């Protein structure tokens, strides 16, 4: 049987598969440059494979093509689905649709008098000094104002006019709109009118009906409305992609990663839960592998081709309830990930007076200049120029036919020309390698600033943490990032280059349910909170009971949380629900002191909402211990010695293959350690040690 874990990123699609089929392994070992194969106990193997996310001349969907390549199928052969046990995926399909504004046409149905409520929003000024405020484009195409109204206590002030609603819905339907978002005042508590309109829309033939009391059952019309519109806008796109994948894998159990770090069955995967699908897999992979390495306080650093994602972990997953992605506001629990547009594909350019890195990306087509598709200079090209990436150790998947190595010559030519242009404009006669190093310094500062936002700016001392580095490009700059932040230790898992995909296989199935409260926290409220938690837990269990996962489930876990805030404020903090008010107040004040530097003990605490997360713990792939077959003092000879530019000079730098290293080996920088799925740069004054679990630990030695 074959288990497949896939992450479709902006540049590369990563695939990690687990199999017990000797025939598959016997065939793949004849292609050592394309596939990494790692033996596991009990006659099993892990297969690691990377391919470009977009290669229209070769295939339609990268994840499906990856499965075909592993099974050795030709273009016309159908996939033997009986051999596949499960496919777990993360995808950027919905994220890209949001970024490019290519979702489905949506009609917004909202209480009369609130037509422009979502456009007005909260009047936030994220850039307080901007003189020209550019509002994000609305995701809905039309607005229908519905005559109906409940007050905050559930009294029906204006009854619903079914005939008028039907007429308006039919007019929109006849104009070709098939997706609608229904958002009424106070419907988080009194949803009858929304339910009636949703039933009507279904009878008319709308194929996507997003109802606010189901999508985001919390108070605040604007937040609830924004989330419902996002769901209506993205779910049809997502559904088409899911159906496309499912059609190629009939009968296979198909699961997707949600933004909150949990897996969900394909049929229950919604647009609102999909925005951080791929990055969430990376956080899960980083946390679970770090725990196996006995690291409990980590900063995750995921540098891919298009963007870099960073997150903070100290014992439990951090989530945020409100987020804004690509100008779209959402109020659903997502992992607290800070994303910046800096990756291996970030475009480098000189604007006449200063160096610029990104935010535009070369993507995978055309990709950086070295990809042989006529692309511009990018961060990856800078590392090629500096001798940190060498074509002979990179997979030969480039060019129109996808079978050529990286092109170093074009990189050298372009940087030489750029150095001349800079000298002509500024009089600064930097060498091509100094220009490349300058661009890398800017990229590193941008990424380090992203880490500061989720650590230092929230009261955490980043020097006490381990930098868990992954993503295809992460290990090339890990030491530079750590130096910038004052961090002393870096953790690199053997699957670090594909950790987002591996994280799909390490994730649990999760169902999270929320309910609004908006009452003062006191002893009298405890029974009501207990009943809310019981109701939310039953709803979560109902969702999971529909999924056929009994063979993999080890145990079930329940996590209960309250979102608390001081009376008169709007910023909430999430704390564990216990039945002792004083304990919860102390937990809140401890977190508030850490986050904001003060407490206000005289103020009442308000329970904004409660949540229950039902977790089904899954069986996950094992990681074997490795043993030494030679003496501890015998360090393997380098494959070759290359020139690498660092700290403003060239170093004679040995290159080692990771598979040649054994537990206890220590490699002092400067050095390059190459793998099939990534390149690890050990900068001067750093050293790398290999552990028995095949983990590389990089430590600062000076």
XYZ file of C-alpha atoms in Angstrom, residues 125-505:
381
model
C -5.607 52.812 9.082
C -2.825 50.199 8.737
C -0.586 52.853 7.158
C -1.395 55.885 9.292
C 0.697 58.318 7.221
C -0.675 57.304 3.812
C -2.400 60.283 2.185
C -4.161 58.179 -0.415
C -6.131 55.308 1.087
C -6.622 52.490 -1.412
C -9.415 50.216 -0.258
C -9.202 46.527 -1.113
C -11.570 45.389 -3.841
C -14.721 43.726 -2.546
C -15.081 40.035 -3.308
C -18.841 40.224 -3.882
C -20.239 41.420 -7.205
C -23.766 42.414 -6.176
C -25.573 43.290 -2.953
C -29.189 42.439 -2.210
C -30.687 44.235 0.778
C -33.169 41.997 2.592
C -36.044 43.443 4.612
C -35.746 41.569 7.903
C -34.510 42.333 11.394
C -34.051 40.776 14.801
C -32.922 42.862 17.728
C -30.066 41.829 20.038
C -32.508 39.981 22.334
C -34.138 37.893 19.609
C -37.313 39.929 19.080
C -38.414 39.889 15.432
C -38.671 43.565 14.490
C -39.239 43.076 10.743
C -40.516 39.733 9.398
C -38.881 38.193 6.333
C -40.655 38.872 3.017
C -40.156 35.524 1.278
C -41.754 36.607 -2.023
C -39.477 39.652 -2.388
C -36.354 37.634 -1.526
C -37.282 34.973 -4.091
C -37.712 37.603 -6.801
C -34.330 39.196 -6.023
C -32.533 35.836 -5.892
C -34.002 34.705 -9.215
C -32.860 37.968 -10.861
C -29.298 37.429 -9.632
C -29.386 33.767 -10.644
C -30.497 34.728 -14.150
C -27.466 37.012 -14.440
C -25.220 33.962 -14.034
C -24.242 34.224 -10.367
C -24.265 30.841 -8.641
C -22.673 31.665 -5.281
C -24.263 33.678 -2.489
C -23.275 34.852 1.001
C -26.112 35.381 3.512
C -25.307 37.776 6.387
C -28.031 39.154 8.679
C -27.861 41.240 11.853
C -27.696 39.143 15.059
C -28.005 35.902 13.078
C -25.142 34.364 15.073
C -27.748 33.942 17.842
C -31.027 34.091 15.934
C -30.445 32.299 12.614
C -34.042 31.559 11.508
C -34.169 34.189 8.739
C -30.805 33.067 7.342
C -31.995 29.467 7.311
C -35.156 30.423 5.416
C -33.240 32.402 2.770
C -30.661 29.605 2.395
C -33.465 27.110 1.756
C -34.895 29.446 -0.892
C -31.496 29.849 -2.599
C -31.085 26.092 -2.698
C -34.473 25.651 -4.353
C -33.614 28.260 -6.988
C -30.396 26.401 -7.832
C -27.470 28.265 -6.257
C -24.549 25.833 -6.080
C -22.696 27.568 -3.228
C -24.631 28.993 -0.288
C -22.491 30.328 2.559
C -24.554 31.202 5.654
C -22.918 33.384 8.298
C -24.244 31.581 11.407
C -22.598 28.386 10.136
C -19.419 29.870 8.656
C -18.547 32.154 11.613
C -21.057 31.848 14.508
C -19.718 34.889 16.389
C -20.957 38.411 16.971
C -19.787 41.438 14.901
C -21.564 41.803 11.575
C -18.516 42.973 9.624
C -16.153 40.171 10.693
C -18.845 37.533 10.273
C -19.831 38.984 6.900
C -16.283 39.218 5.575
C -15.633 35.584 6.471
C -18.864 34.416 4.844
C -18.085 36.285 1.621
C -14.568 34.779 1.499
C -16.103 31.335 1.918
C -18.637 31.901 -0.862
C -15.919 33.331 -3.130
C -13.368 30.533 -2.698
C -15.284 27.326 -1.952
C -16.453 26.761 -5.569
C -12.868 27.106 -6.863
C -11.666 24.757 -4.159
C -14.473 22.302 -4.819
C -13.572 22.112 -8.514
C -9.944 21.414 -7.657
C -10.874 18.783 -5.058
C -13.196 17.108 -7.545
C -10.482 17.192 -10.211
C -8.046 15.420 -7.880
C -10.721 12.989 -6.654
C -11.669 12.092 -10.244
C -8.103 10.876 -10.833
C -8.160 8.897 -7.569
C -11.605 7.239 -7.413
C -12.178 5.348 -4.188
C -9.032 6.717 -2.502
C -9.411 8.357 0.927
C -8.546 11.993 0.213
C -7.861 14.508 2.995
C -6.794 18.158 3.034
C -4.928 20.332 5.534
C -6.912 23.216 7.059
C -5.506 26.583 8.093
C -5.796 25.605 11.773
C -3.330 22.716 11.412
C -5.852 19.868 11.281
C -6.803 17.450 8.526
C -10.330 17.225 7.145
C -12.056 14.904 4.668
C -12.075 16.288 1.108
C -15.866 16.622 1.012
C -15.796 18.910 4.088
C -12.944 21.152 2.909
C -14.216 24.767 2.681
C -12.811 27.985 1.278
C -12.606 29.723 4.668
C -10.420 26.893 6.013
C -8.015 26.693 3.075
C -6.078 29.970 2.953
C -3.047 28.707 4.911
C -3.403 25.055 3.902
C 0.194 24.555 2.740
C 1.987 26.670 5.382
C -0.045 24.954 8.132
C 1.437 21.624 7.068
C 4.883 23.126 7.520
C 4.109 24.305 11.067
C 2.764 20.864 12.012
C 5.827 19.183 10.502
C 8.211 21.573 12.274
C 6.537 21.179 15.665
C 6.206 17.399 15.567
C 9.758 16.766 14.327
C 11.184 19.285 16.836
C 9.419 17.453 19.665
C 11.058 14.218 18.499
C 14.392 16.043 18.726
C 13.517 17.211 22.295
C 13.103 20.885 21.380
C 10.065 22.533 22.988
C 10.673 26.231 22.233
C 11.104 26.846 18.531
C 10.837 29.508 15.856
C 9.734 27.887 12.603
C 11.336 29.284 9.466
C 9.916 28.047 6.157
C 11.580 29.599 3.128
C 10.143 28.417 -0.159
C 10.337 29.709 -3.685
C 7.709 32.438 -3.417
C 7.395 33.386 0.244
C 8.741 32.824 3.744
C 6.504 31.749 6.637
C 7.549 32.069 10.280
C 5.780 31.069 13.499
C 6.345 30.823 17.258
C 5.833 27.617 19.262
C 6.085 27.212 23.022
C 4.181 24.096 24.031
C 0.999 24.493 21.974
C -0.063 25.693 18.523
C -0.703 29.434 18.467
C -3.803 30.485 16.584
C -5.347 33.827 15.785
C -9.061 34.376 15.326
C -8.906 37.431 13.094
C -6.590 37.742 10.127
C -6.253 39.635 6.883
C -4.799 37.934 3.843
C -4.501 39.619 0.437
C -6.873 42.387 1.552
C -9.579 39.950 2.661
C -10.575 39.946 6.339
C -11.515 36.652 7.987
C -12.629 35.565 11.424
C -11.831 31.884 11.629
C -9.129 30.161 13.709
C -5.884 29.947 11.738
C -2.365 29.135 12.841
C -0.513 32.322 13.750
C 1.833 32.475 10.759
C 3.635 35.607 9.612
C 4.206 35.518 5.863
C 6.400 37.830 3.827
C 7.044 37.930 0.105
C 10.656 36.749 0.288
C 11.738 33.402 -1.112
C 14.173 31.791 -3.481
C 12.216 33.229 -6.405
C 12.045 36.831 -5.095
C 13.186 39.117 -7.903
C 16.330 41.245 -7.450
C 16.588 44.655 -9.064
C 18.422 47.959 -8.762
C 16.130 51.015 -8.876
C 18.864 53.528 -9.676
C 19.836 54.250 -6.093
C 19.236 51.144 -3.949
C 18.973 47.366 -4.067
C 15.471 45.829 -3.987
C 14.415 42.267 -3.158
C 10.837 41.305 -4.075
C 8.008 41.370 -3.290
C 7.471 40.162 -6.852
C 8.429 36.531 -7.458
C 9.662 34.767 -10.569
C 7.573 31.739 -9.534
C 8.313 28.420 -11.219
C 7.506 29.581 -14.743
C 9.737 31.326 -15.833
C 11.478 31.075 -12.437
C 14.903 32.544 -11.544
C 17.401 33.177 -14.343
C 19.204 29.886 -13.671
C 16.002 27.886 -14.416
C 16.635 28.235 -18.186
C 13.266 29.808 -18.962
C 14.384 33.400 -19.492
C 13.544 34.545 -15.955
C 14.982 37.530 -14.054
C 17.672 37.475 -11.353
C 16.295 36.158 -8.055
C 17.546 35.183 -4.588
C 18.377 31.678 -5.825
C 20.600 33.211 -8.512
C 22.435 35.230 -5.836
C 23.274 32.008 -3.988
C 24.471 30.459 -7.247
C 26.693 33.502 -7.783
C 28.090 33.183 -4.244
C 28.957 29.509 -4.712
C 26.381 28.352 -2.145
C 24.365 26.500 -4.791
C 26.121 24.363 -7.376
C 24.286 22.974 -10.430
C 25.814 19.488 -10.087
C 24.079 19.042 -6.707
C 20.709 20.391 -7.800
C 18.048 18.224 -9.515
C 18.175 18.422 -13.327
C 14.523 19.410 -13.850
C 14.922 22.706 -15.702
C 14.513 23.972 -19.241
C 11.538 23.417 -21.547
C 11.869 19.621 -21.408
C 12.474 19.556 -17.645
C 15.738 17.603 -17.879
C 18.566 20.165 -17.697
C 20.679 21.381 -14.725
C 20.769 24.955 -13.424
C 22.484 27.435 -15.743
C 25.354 29.094 -13.859
C 26.697 30.960 -16.889
C 23.606 33.134 -17.339
C 23.751 34.048 -13.636
C 27.393 35.141 -13.909
C 26.621 37.223 -17.009
C 23.605 38.938 -15.471
C 25.378 39.831 -12.211
C 28.381 41.156 -14.134
C 26.049 43.377 -16.145
C 24.191 44.470 -13.005
C 27.495 45.383 -11.289
C 28.371 47.559 -14.296
C 24.943 49.253 -14.199
C 25.325 49.997 -10.485
C 28.823 51.380 -10.989
C 27.596 53.633 -13.813
C 24.693 54.953 -11.725
C 26.423 55.374 -8.355
C 30.163 55.165 -8.871
C 30.240 52.175 -6.516
C 32.577 49.598 -8.065
C 31.355 46.456 -6.308
C 32.268 43.076 -7.758
C 29.452 40.820 -9.032
C 29.759 38.604 -5.946
C 29.598 41.640 -3.613
C 26.421 42.743 -5.407
C 24.915 39.274 -4.932
C 25.913 39.287 -1.237
C 24.271 42.705 -0.822
C 20.978 41.378 -2.134
C 21.189 38.359 0.195
C 21.779 40.697 3.174
C 18.584 42.603 2.340
C 16.574 39.387 1.963
C 17.916 38.100 5.303
C 16.991 41.352 7.078
C 13.454 41.174 5.668
C 13.038 37.607 6.929
C 14.610 38.354 10.321
C 12.169 41.262 10.768
C 9.287 38.857 10.159
C 10.592 36.661 12.998
C 10.923 39.679 15.309
C 7.208 40.421 14.839
C 6.140 37.032 16.200
C 8.765 36.862 18.959
C 10.515 39.990 20.263
C 7.515 42.256 19.670
C 5.370 39.876 21.736
C 7.705 39.594 24.704
C 9.616 36.402 23.816
C 13.416 36.290 24.039
C 14.323 34.778 20.682
C 17.835 33.830 21.822
C 16.298 31.120 24.040
C 14.727 29.409 21.026
C 15.885 26.943 18.400
C 15.469 27.967 14.759
C 13.631 25.094 13.065
C 14.546 25.672 9.463
C 12.867 24.063 6.468
C 11.582 24.705 2.964
C 13.573 24.248 -0.209
C 15.638 27.429 0.273
C 15.707 27.734 4.075
C 18.976 25.944 4.834
C 20.872 28.208 2.409
C 20.396 31.240 4.685
C 19.704 29.652 8.103
C 23.031 30.663 9.677
C 22.689 34.230 8.399
C 19.153 34.503 9.838
C 20.303 33.124 13.211
C 23.260 35.533 13.331
C 20.985 38.487 12.642
C 18.689 37.485 15.522
C 21.363 36.347 17.990
C 20.119 32.737 17.912
C 22.700 30.025 18.649
C 21.126 26.781 17.450
C 19.463 25.564 14.236
C 17.541 22.319 13.757
C 17.425 20.657 10.321
C 15.312 17.538 9.872
C 16.354 15.081 7.105
C 13.102 15.947 5.300
C 13.499 19.704 5.912
C 13.324 20.437 2.184
C 9.837 18.882 2.039
C 8.685 19.361 5.642
C 5.354 20.934 4.666
C 4.465 17.744 2.804
C 5.814 15.548 5.609
C 3.700 17.572 8.046
C 0.557 16.351 6.251
C 1.505 12.857 7.341
